[in-house]
Coordinates of C-alpha atoms and ligand atoms in Angstrom, one line a residue:
X11 CA -13.1 -43.5 13.1
X12 CA -10.1 -41.1 13.2
X13 CA -7.8 -41.7 10.2
X14 CA -4.0 -41.5 10.2
X15 CA -2.6 -38.0 9.4
X16 CA 0.5 -36.6 7.7
X17 CA 1.4 -33.0 8.4
X18 CA 2.9 -31.0 5.5
X19 CA 4.7 -27.8 6.5
X20 CA 4.4 -25.1 3.8
X21 CA 7.6 -23.3 3.1
X22 CA 6.1 -21.3 0.2
X23 CA 6.9 -23.4 -2.8
X24 CA 4.7 -23.4 -5.9
X25 CA 3.9 -27.2 -5.8
X26 CA 2.8 -27.4 -2.2
X27 CA -0.9 -28.2 -2.8
X28 CA 0.2 -30.8 -5.3
X29 CA 2.2 -32.6 -2.7
X30 CA -0.9 -32.7 -0.5
X31 CA -3.0 -34.0 -3.4
X32 CA -0.4 -36.7 -4.2
X33 CA -0.4 -37.9 -0.5
X34 CA -4.2 -38.0 -0.5
X35 CA -4.2 -40.0 -3.8
X36 CA -2.0 -42.5 -2.0
X37 CA -4.9 -42.9 0.5
X38 CA -3.2 -41.1 3.4
X39 CA -4.9 -38.0 4.8
X40 CA -2.8 -34.9 5.2
X41 CA -3.0 -31.2 6.1
X42 CA -1.0 -28.4 4.6
X43 CA -0.1 -25.8 7.3
X44 CA 2.1 -22.7 7.5
X45 CA 5.7 -23.7 8.4
X46 CA 5.7 -21.5 11.5
X47 CA 3.5 -24.0 13.4
X48 CA 4.9 -24.6 16.9
X49 CA 6.4 -27.8 18.1
X50 CA 3.5 -28.3 20.6
X51 CA 0.9 -28.0 17.9
X52 CA 2.8 -30.5 15.8
X53 CA 2.8 -32.9 18.7
X54 CA -0.9 -32.3 19.4
X55 CA -1.7 -33.1 15.7
X56 CA 0.1 -36.5 16.2
X57 CA 1.1 -37.1 12.6
X58 CA 2.5 -40.4 11.4
X59 CA 4.9 -38.4 9.2
X60 CA 5.9 -34.8 8.4
X61 CA 6.8 -33.4 5.0
X62 CA 8.7 -30.1 4.5
X63 CA 7.8 -28.5 1.1
X64 CA 10.0 -26.6 -1.2
X65 CA 10.2 -22.8 -1.1
X66 CA 11.7 -19.8 -2.8
X67 CA 14.3 -19.0 -0.1
X68 CA 17.9 -19.9 0.5
X69 CA 18.7 -21.2 4.0
X70 CA 21.2 -18.4 4.3
X71 CA 18.6 -15.6 3.7
X72 CA 18.2 -13.7 6.9
X73 CA 14.4 -14.1 6.9
X74 CA 14.2 -17.5 5.4
X75 CA 11.7 -19.7 7.3
X76 CA 13.2 -22.1 9.8
X77 CA 11.8 -24.7 12.1
X78 CA 12.2 -25.7 15.7
X79 CA 15.1 -28.2 15.9
X80 CA 13.0 -30.3 18.2
X81 CA 11.0 -31.5 15.2
X82 CA 13.9 -33.9 14.4
X83 CA 13.8 -35.4 17.9
X84 CA 10.1 -36.3 18.0
X85 CA 10.7 -39.8 16.6
X86 CA 8.3 -38.9 13.8
X87 CA 9.6 -39.6 10.2
X88 CA 10.4 -36.4 8.2
X89 CA 10.7 -36.0 4.4
X90 CA 12.2 -32.7 3.2
X91 CA 11.6 -31.7 -0.4
X92 CA 13.9 -29.2 -2.2
X93 CA 14.2 -26.2 0.2
X94 CA 12.8 -28.6 2.9
X95 CA 15.8 -31.0 2.4
X96 CA 18.3 -28.2 2.4
X97 CA 16.8 -26.9 5.6
X98 CA 17.1 -30.4 7.2
X99 CA 20.7 -30.8 6.1
X100 CA 21.6 -27.3 7.3
X101 CA 19.9 -27.5 10.7
X102 CA 21.4 -30.9 11.4
X103 CA 25.0 -29.8 10.7
X104 CA 25.6 -30.5 7.0
X105 CA 26.8 -28.0 4.5
X106 CA 24.7 -26.2 2.0
X107 CA 26.4 -24.0 -0.6
X108 CA 25.3 -21.4 -3.0
X109 CA 25.9 -22.8 -6.5
X110 CA 26.9 -20.4 -9.3
X111 CA 24.3 -21.9 -11.6
X112 CA 20.8 -23.2 -11.0
X113 CA 19.7 -26.6 -11.9
X114 CA 16.3 -26.4 -13.5
X115 CA 14.3 -29.0 -15.4
X116 CA 14.6 -32.6 -16.1
X117 CA 17.8 -34.2 -14.7
X118 CA 19.0 -37.8 -14.7
X119 CA 19.6 -39.2 -11.2
X120 CA 21.0 -42.6 -10.1
X121 CA 19.4 -44.2 -7.1
X122 CA 20.9 -46.4 -4.3
X123 CA 18.8 -48.9 -2.5
X124 CA 16.9 -47.9 0.6
X125 CA 13.5 -47.9 2.1
X126 CA 12.8 -44.6 0.3
X127 CA 13.9 -45.9 -3.1
X128 CA 12.2 -49.4 -3.2
X129 CA 11.0 -50.1 -6.8
X130 CA 12.9 -47.2 -8.3
X131 CA 15.1 -48.0 -11.3
X132 CA 18.9 -47.7 -11.1
X133 CA 18.6 -44.3 -12.9
X134 CA 15.7 -42.1 -14.1
X135 CA 14.7 -38.6 -14.8
X136 CA 13.5 -36.3 -12.1
X137 CA 12.4 -32.6 -11.9
X138 CA 14.9 -30.2 -10.3
X139 CA 14.5 -26.6 -9.5
X140 CA 17.1 -25.2 -7.2
X141 CA 20.2 -23.0 -6.8
X142 CA 21.7 -23.9 -3.5
X143 CA 23.0 -27.5 -3.1
X144 CA 24.1 -29.7 -0.3
X145 CA 27.8 -30.5 -0.3
X146 CA 28.2 -32.4 3.0
X147 CA 25.6 -34.5 4.8
X148 CA 25.0 -34.3 8.5
X149 CA 26.4 -37.2 10.6
X150 CA 24.4 -40.4 10.3
X151 CA 23.0 -39.7 6.8
X152 CA 23.7 -41.7 3.7
X153 CA 23.5 -40.6 0.1
X154 CA 20.5 -42.3 -1.7
X155 CA 20.6 -40.6 -5.1
X156 CA 23.0 -38.4 -7.1
X157 CA 23.2 -36.5 -10.3
X158 CA 26.0 -34.8 -12.2
X159 CA 25.4 -31.5 -10.5
X160 CA 24.0 -32.7 -7.3
X161 CA 26.1 -35.0 -5.1
X162 CA 23.2 -35.6 -2.7
X163 CA 20.0 -35.6 -4.8
X164 CA 18.4 -37.8 -2.1
X165 CA 19.7 -38.8 1.4
X166 CA 18.5 -40.3 4.6
X167 CA 19.2 -41.4 8.1
X168 CA 17.3 -44.7 8.2
X169 CA 17.6 -45.0 12.0
X170 CA 16.1 -41.6 12.7
X171 CA 13.7 -41.9 9.8
X172 CA 14.8 -38.5 8.4
X173 CA 14.9 -38.2 4.6
X174 CA 15.5 -35.5 2.0
X175 CA 15.1 -35.2 -1.8
X176 CA 16.5 -32.3 -3.7
X177 CA 14.1 -32.9 -6.6
X178 CA 10.3 -32.8 -6.7
X179 CA 8.7 -36.2 -6.5
X180 CA 5.2 -34.7 -6.6
X181 CA 5.7 -33.4 -10.2
X182 CA 4.7 -35.6 -13.1
X183 CA 8.1 -35.0 -14.8
X184 CA 9.8 -37.0 -12.1
X185 CA 9.7 -40.6 -13.2
X186 CA 7.8 -42.7 -10.6
X187 CA 7.9 -39.7 -8.3
X188 CA 4.8 -41.0 -6.5
X189 CA 6.6 -44.2 -5.7
X190 CA 9.1 -42.2 -3.6
X191 CA 6.2 -40.6 -1.8
X192 CA 4.5 -44.0 -1.4
X193 CA 7.7 -45.5 0.0
X194 CA 8.0 -42.7 2.5
X195 CA 4.4 -43.0 3.6
X196 CA 4.1 -46.8 3.7
X197 CA 7.7 -48.1 4.3
X198 CA 8.9 -45.3 6.6
X199 CA 5.8 -44.0 8.3
X200 CA 3.9 -47.2 8.3
X201 CA 0.7 -45.8 6.7
X202 CA -2.3 -48.1 6.6
X203 CA -4.0 -46.4 3.6
X204 CA -7.1 -45.6 5.5
X205 CA -8.1 -42.4 3.6
X206 CA -10.6 -43.5 0.9
X207 CA -13.7 -41.8 -0.3
X208 CA -15.9 -44.6 0.8
X209 CA -14.6 -44.4 4.3
X210 CA -15.0 -40.6 4.1
X211 CA -18.7 -40.9 3.1
X212 CA -19.5 -43.5 5.8
X213 CA -17.8 -41.5 8.6
X214 CA -19.1 -38.2 7.4
X215 CA -22.7 -39.4 7.3
X216 CA -22.3 -40.8 10.8
X217 CA -20.9 -37.6 12.2
X218 CA -23.4 -35.4 10.3
X219 CA -26.2 -37.4 11.8
X220 CA -24.8 -37.0 15.3
X221 CA -24.2 -33.3 14.9
X222 CA -27.5 -32.4 13.3
X223 CA -29.7 -34.7 15.4
X224 CA -33.3 -33.8 14.6
X225 CA -32.6 -30.2 13.7
X226 CA -33.2 -28.3 10.4
X227 CA -30.6 -27.6 7.7
X228 CA -30.7 -25.1 4.8
X229 CA -28.5 -25.3 1.7
X230 CA -28.2 -22.9 -1.3
X231 CA -27.9 -25.2 -4.3
X232 CA -26.2 -23.7 -7.4
X233 CA -26.0 -26.7 -9.6
X234 CA -22.2 -26.7 -9.2
X235 CA -20.3 -29.8 -8.0
X236 CA -19.5 -28.5 -4.5
X237 CA -23.1 -27.6 -3.4
X238 CA -24.5 -30.7 -5.1
X239 CA -22.1 -33.1 -3.3
X240 CA -22.5 -31.2 0.0
X241 CA -26.3 -31.3 -0.2
X242 CA -26.4 -35.0 -1.2
X243 CA -24.2 -36.0 1.7
X244 CA -26.4 -34.1 4.1
X245 CA -29.5 -35.5 2.5
X246 CA -28.1 -39.0 3.0
X247 CA -27.5 -38.3 6.6
X248 CA -30.8 -36.5 7.6
X249 CA -33.2 -36.7 4.7
X250 CA -36.1 -34.3 4.9
X251 CA -34.6 -32.2 7.6
X252 CA -32.6 -30.6 4.8
X253 CA -34.2 -28.0 2.5
X254 CA -32.3 -26.8 -0.5
X255 CA -33.0 -23.5 -2.3
X256 CA -32.1 -23.2 -5.9
X257 CA -32.1 -19.6 -7.3
X258 CA -32.8 -19.7 -11.0
X259 CA -31.5 -16.3 -12.1
X260 CA -32.5 -16.9 -15.7
X261 CA -28.8 -16.8 -16.6
X262 CA -28.1 -20.6 -16.7
X263 CA -27.2 -22.7 -19.7
X264 CA -29.7 -24.5 -21.8
X265 CA -31.7 -27.2 -19.9
X266 CA -29.5 -26.6 -16.8
X267 CA -32.3 -25.7 -14.4
X268 CA -34.4 -28.6 -15.5
X269 CA -31.5 -31.0 -15.0
X270 CA -30.9 -29.8 -11.4
X271 CA -34.6 -30.3 -10.6
X272 CA -34.7 -33.7 -12.2
X273 CA -31.6 -35.1 -10.5
X274 CA -32.2 -33.7 -7.0
X275 CA -35.9 -33.3 -6.6
X276 CA -37.3 -36.0 -8.9
X277 CA -34.3 -38.5 -8.7
X278 CA -33.1 -38.2 -5.1
X279 CA -36.4 -36.9 -3.6
X280 CA -34.8 -33.9 -2.1
X281 CA -36.8 -31.1 -0.5
X282 CA -35.7 -28.6 -3.2
X283 CA -37.3 -25.2 -3.7
X284 CA -36.7 -23.4 -7.0
X285 CA -36.9 -19.6 -6.9
X286 CA -37.9 -18.6 -10.5
X287 CA -36.5 -15.1 -10.4
X288 CA -35.2 -14.7 -14.0
X289 CA -37.6 -11.9 -14.7
X290 CA -36.4 -9.9 -11.7
X291 CA -32.7 -10.4 -12.6
X292 CA -33.3 -9.4 -16.2
X293 CA -35.3 -6.3 -15.2
X294 CA -32.4 -5.2 -12.9
X295 CA -29.9 -5.8 -15.7
X296 CA -31.8 -3.8 -18.3
X297 CA -29.5 -1.1 -19.8
X298 CA -26.5 -2.2 -17.8
X299 CA -23.3 -2.7 -19.8
X300 CA -20.4 -2.3 -17.3
X301 CA -19.1 -5.8 -16.2
X302 CA -18.5 -5.0 -12.5
X303 CA -21.9 -3.4 -12.2
X304 CA -23.5 -6.5 -13.7
X305 CA -21.7 -8.7 -11.2
X306 CA -22.8 -6.5 -8.3
X307 CA -26.5 -6.4 -9.4
X308 CA -26.6 -10.2 -9.8
X309 CA -24.8 -10.8 -6.5
X310 CA -27.1 -8.6 -4.5
X311 CA -30.3 -9.9 -6.2
X312 CA -29.1 -13.5 -5.5
X313 CA -29.0 -12.7 -1.8
X314 CA -32.4 -11.1 -1.9
X315 CA -33.9 -14.0 -3.8
X316 CA -32.4 -16.5 -1.3
X317 CA -33.4 -14.5 1.6
X318 CA -37.0 -14.4 0.5
X319 CA -37.1 -18.2 0.3
X320 CA -35.2 -18.6 3.6
X321 CA -37.7 -16.3 5.4
X322 CA -40.6 -18.5 4.2
X323 CA -38.9 -21.6 5.6
X324 CA -38.4 -19.9 8.9
X325 CA -35.6 -20.4 11.4
X326 CA -33.1 -23.1 10.7
X327 CA -30.3 -24.5 12.8
X328 CA -27.6 -25.0 10.2
X329 CA -26.6 -23.3 7.0
X330 CA -24.5 -25.4 4.6
X331 CA -21.5 -23.9 2.9
X332 CA -19.7 -25.7 0.1
X333 CA -16.2 -24.6 1.3
X334 CA -13.5 -27.0 0.1
X335 CA -9.9 -27.5 1.3
X336 CA -8.2 -25.0 -1.1
X337 CA -10.5 -22.2 0.2
X338 CA -9.4 -23.2 3.7
X339 CA -5.7 -23.0 2.8
X340 CA -6.1 -19.8 0.8
X341 CA -8.0 -18.0 3.5
X342 CA -4.8 -18.2 5.7
X343 CA -2.9 -16.1 3.1
X344 CA -2.8 -12.4 2.2
X345 CA -5.3 -11.0 -0.2
X346 CA -4.2 -10.3 -3.8
X347 CA -5.6 -7.6 -6.0
X348 CA -9.3 -7.9 -7.0
X349 CA -9.4 -8.6 -10.7
X350 CA -13.1 -9.4 -10.8
X351 CA -15.5 -9.4 -7.9
X352 CA -16.5 -13.0 -7.7
X353 CA -20.0 -13.6 -6.7
X354 CA -20.4 -16.7 -4.5
X355 CA -22.9 -17.7 -1.8
X356 CA -20.2 -16.5 0.7
X357 CA -22.3 -13.4 1.3
X358 CA -25.3 -15.4 2.7
X359 CA -24.7 -15.8 6.4
X360 CA -25.5 -12.3 7.5
X361 CA -29.0 -12.3 5.9
X362 CA -30.2 -15.7 6.9
X363 CA -31.5 -16.7 10.3
X364 CA -29.4 -19.7 11.4
X365 CA -27.4 -20.9 14.3
X366 CA -24.3 -22.6 12.9
X367 CA -22.5 -23.1 9.6
X368 CA -21.9 -26.7 8.5
X369 CA -19.1 -27.4 5.9
X370 CA -19.1 -31.1 5.1
X371 CA -16.4 -30.7 2.3
X372 CA -13.9 -28.5 4.0
X373 CA -11.3 -31.3 4.2
X374 CA -11.5 -32.2 0.5
X375 CA -9.6 -31.2 -2.7
X376 CA -11.8 -30.8 -5.8
X377 CA -10.8 -34.2 -7.2
X378 CA -11.9 -35.8 -3.9
X379 CA -15.2 -33.9 -4.0
X380 CA -15.8 -35.4 -7.4
X381 CA -14.9 -38.9 -6.1
X382 CA -17.4 -38.5 -3.3
X383 CA -20.0 -37.4 -5.8
X384 CA -19.5 -40.7 -7.7
X385 CA -19.5 -42.6 -4.5
X386 CA -22.9 -41.1 -3.7
X387 CA -24.2 -42.2 -7.1
X388 CA -24.5 -38.7 -8.7
X389 CA -24.6 -38.7 -12.5
X390 CA -21.5 -37.8 -14.5
X391 CA -22.9 -34.5 -15.9
X392 CA -23.3 -33.2 -12.3
X393 CA -20.0 -34.6 -10.9
X394 CA -17.8 -33.6 -13.9
X395 CA -19.6 -30.3 -14.5
X396 CA -17.2 -27.7 -15.7
X397 CA -16.8 -24.6 -13.5
X398 CA -19.5 -22.1 -14.1
X399 CA -19.4 -18.5 -12.8
X400 CA -22.0 -17.3 -10.3
X401 CA -23.2 -14.4 -12.5
X402 CA -23.8 -17.0 -15.3
X403 CA -24.3 -16.1 -18.9
X404 CA -24.5 -12.4 -18.1
X405 CA -20.7 -12.1 -18.1
X406 CA -20.6 -14.0 -21.4
X407 CA -22.7 -11.4 -23.2
X408 CA -20.7 -8.2 -23.9
X409 CA -22.8 -5.2 -23.3
X410 CA -26.5 -5.3 -22.3
X411 CA -28.1 -8.6 -21.4
X412 CA -31.2 -9.1 -23.4
X413 CA -33.6 -12.1 -23.9
X414 CA -32.6 -12.4 -27.6
X415 CA -28.9 -12.4 -26.8
X416 CA -29.5 -15.0 -24.0
X417 CA -31.2 -17.2 -26.5
X418 CA -28.4 -16.9 -29.1
X419 CA -25.8 -17.6 -26.4
X420 CA -27.7 -20.6 -25.0
X421 CA -28.2 -22.2 -28.4
X422 CA -24.6 -21.7 -29.6
X423 CA -23.2 -22.9 -26.2
X424 CA -25.3 -26.0 -26.4
X425 CA -23.9 -26.9 -29.9
X426 CA -20.4 -26.3 -28.7
X427 CA -20.9 -28.6 -25.7
X428 CA -22.5 -31.2 -27.9
X429 CA -19.7 -31.3 -30.4
X430 CA -16.9 -31.3 -27.8
X431 CA -18.6 -34.3 -26.1
X432 CA -19.0 -36.1 -29.4
X433 CA -15.3 -35.5 -30.1
X434 CA -14.4 -37.1 -26.7
X435 CA -12.8 -33.8 -25.6
X436 CA -15.0 -33.0 -22.7
X437 CA -12.7 -34.6 -20.1
X438 CA -9.6 -32.9 -21.5
X439 CA -10.7 -29.3 -21.6
X440 CA -11.1 -27.4 -18.3
X441 CA -13.8 -25.0 -19.5
X442 CA -15.4 -24.3 -22.9
X443 CA -18.2 -21.9 -23.8
X444 CA -19.4 -19.4 -26.3
X445 CA -19.4 -15.6 -25.9
X446 CA -21.5 -13.0 -27.6
X447 CA -19.1 -10.2 -28.6
X448 CA -20.2 -6.6 -28.9
X449 CA -19.6 -6.6 -32.6
X450 CA -21.8 -7.1 -35.6
X451 CA -20.4 -8.0 -39.0
X452 CA -21.6 -8.3 -42.5
X453 CA -22.3 -11.7 -44.0
X454 CA -24.1 -13.4 -46.8
X455 CA -26.7 -16.1 -46.4
X456 CA -28.5 -17.4 -49.4
X457 CA -28.5 -14.4 -51.7
X458 CA -29.0 -11.9 -48.9
X459 CA -26.7 -9.6 -47.0
X460 CA -26.8 -10.2 -43.2
X461 CA -25.6 -7.9 -40.4
X462 CA -25.4 -10.1 -37.3
X463 CA -23.5 -11.0 -34.1
X464 CA -20.0 -12.4 -33.9
X465 CA -19.9 -15.3 -31.5
X466 CA -16.5 -16.3 -29.9
X467 CA -15.5 -19.7 -28.8
X468 CA -13.5 -19.8 -25.5
X469 CA -11.9 -23.1 -24.5
X470 CA -9.0 -23.5 -22.1
X471 CA -6.9 -26.1 -20.4
X472 CA -6.0 -25.4 -16.8
X473 CA -5.2 -27.1 -13.5
X474 CA -6.8 -24.6 -11.1
X475 CA -8.1 -21.6 -13.2
X476 CA -5.2 -19.5 -11.8
X477 CA -3.4 -19.8 -15.2
X478 CA -4.8 -21.3 -18.4
X479 CA -3.9 -22.0 -21.9
X480 CA -6.2 -21.9 -25.0
X481 CA -7.2 -25.5 -25.9
X482 CA -5.9 -26.9 -29.2
X483 CA -9.2 -28.1 -30.5
X484 CA -8.6 -29.9 -33.8
X485 CA -9.6 -27.9 -36.9
X486 CA -12.2 -30.4 -38.1
X487 CA -14.0 -30.2 -34.7
X488 CA -13.9 -26.4 -34.9
X489 CA -15.3 -26.5 -38.4
X490 CA -18.2 -28.6 -37.3
X491 CA -19.0 -26.3 -34.4
X492 CA -18.8 -23.2 -36.6
X493 CA -20.9 -24.6 -39.4
X494 CA -23.6 -25.8 -37.0
X495 CA -23.8 -22.5 -35.1
X496 CA -24.1 -20.3 -38.1
X497 CA -26.7 -22.6 -39.6
X498 CA -28.7 -23.5 -36.6
X499 CA -28.6 -20.5 -34.3
X500 CA -30.5 -17.3 -35.0
X501 CA -28.7 -13.9 -35.2
X502 CA -25.1 -15.2 -35.8
X503 CA -23.1 -14.9 -39.0
X504 CA -19.5 -15.2 -37.8
X505 CA -17.5 -17.4 -35.4
X506 CA -14.1 -16.5 -34.0
X507 CA -11.8 -18.6 -31.8
X508 CA -10.1 -17.0 -28.7
X509 CA -6.4 -17.9 -28.7
X510 CA -5.2 -16.0 -25.6
X511 CA -3.8 -17.6 -22.5
X512 CA -4.3 -16.4 -18.9
X513 CA -2.5 -14.2 -18.2
X514 CA -2.7 -11.8 -19.9
X515 CA -6.4 -12.5 -20.6
X516 CA -8.8 -14.1 -18.1
X517 CA -10.8 -17.2 -18.8
X518 CA -14.2 -15.3 -18.8
X519 CA -14.5 -12.3 -21.1
X520 CA -15.9 -10.0 -18.3
Ligands
XMP608 P1 -11.3 -15.7 -14.7 O1 -12.3 -15.2 -15.7 O2 -11.1 -14.7 -13.6 O3 -12.0 -17.0 -14.0 O4 -10.0 -16.2 -15.3 C1 -11.4 -17.9 -13.3 C2 -12.4 -19.0 -12.9 O5 -13.4 -18.5 -12.1 C3 -14.7 -18.6 -12.7 N1 -15.4 -17.3 -12.4 C4 -16.3 -17.2 -11.4 N2 -16.8 -18.1 -10.5 N3 -18.2 -16.5 -9.6 C5 -17.7 -17.7 -9.6 O6 -18.2 -18.6 -8.8 C6 -17.7 -15.5 -10.4 O7 -18.2 -14.3 -10.3 C7 -16.8 -15.9 -11.4 N4 -16.1 -15.2 -12.3 C8 -15.3 -16.1 -12.9 C9 -14.4 -18.7 -14.2 O8 -15.5 -19.4 -14.9 C10 -13.1 -19.5 -14.1 O9 -13.4 -20.9 -13.9

């Protein structure tokens, strides 16, 4: 079944992925595409509605992104947000002026009644972020909201189904912002709300069955949410035709490898092969202290380990990749500076003998992947698993990775996770883990002097790991964690708490 689709044209604003996520949360499928898409491609996509995002430009900038005027003649409803609404007003003959002061932050607007503003209060707070403003509407348009500084905070031509909002309905600071998006989707575009995760699972299983037929599929399972959900979907579709390989590099958290085997092999009955290569990885890491070198060694050995298993399995037809929608969007953009060389299974295709790549999650945002995971009956500890770096605990041990340090790190990390869960904070903190610093300090235990490791606690809140803030864990929870670690874990006599945000620090220590 083909679901209805909304097309979001990306004019470069910072909240653009958020708009797409909000639309999806309202059960309407959408795609975010660069704004230079041609009119023909728009028509071919056949959206039920089009949204123009915000962007950093002024419509008067020489190189500011524009759009083919024909988009307004297609009879498809359009909602312009921020820059998108200015562009709409400008291109249809209204006036946009450079204001001397910007309007930024929470602003009170009063709404008029219209299809776009159904269920909105007479006045409410919204989130503004603009310099230019619209001073005259194009012919046929009506004002639908105003603020002190902004005579046309929202406007629309109900006949042509063209609407604009100067503020950001996708941001939480806009009171009932998603009601505005919902009104656009349902009242203006006539959405049916056919994008649900149970529909997705049903249609994806049917199409995977058709595509795979009786052929063989191979999947690298990391224990992470994406590979777990991708593998489970495929397993539902074709059962034993799928073989998963799980490389245990000996750098996982306490009990993690056992959990993966118990959920997927014992619980779901998956054909899951575990490569127990911890000794090989540790051997290659011996004496290595430089972070980038550690990453490279682990990345390369990971491929070798996978390759060895894949060779034993023989030729397969499909290789599964856990690509998700943000990767698809990002890959269209320019590359930024490499801060850390991330090791992912992305390097696999060239070394494995397969015919095609299969990416069952490439249309989904992370929160949708999690919903699909629950829909498939996966347990919470798998679906809500916090992000975990490919090189594992090796980049949480400063300096050389040794068996002793791994044991200390695993035990301290286990206590941290236990106490965070007991305090009910596990859903609120993006990532939390312990780090073994490269320092030893003097302590006193019983009547004896000790000279042991300093363990750091790292806990951050974040939306997407691009930026992060240190989590404000209550002192009494920190106290419990600290007391338990120094008492229960060998070779630790001091705990410190990392209170740096990203930037300037990164989330991981290496
Ligand atoms: P940083 O430390 O750069 O991390 O702030 C951002 C996010 O990425 C994770 N991370 C990795 N993930 N392979 C991965 O798959 C890696 O090599 C890697 N290094 C960092 C990190 O845990 C955080 O969520």
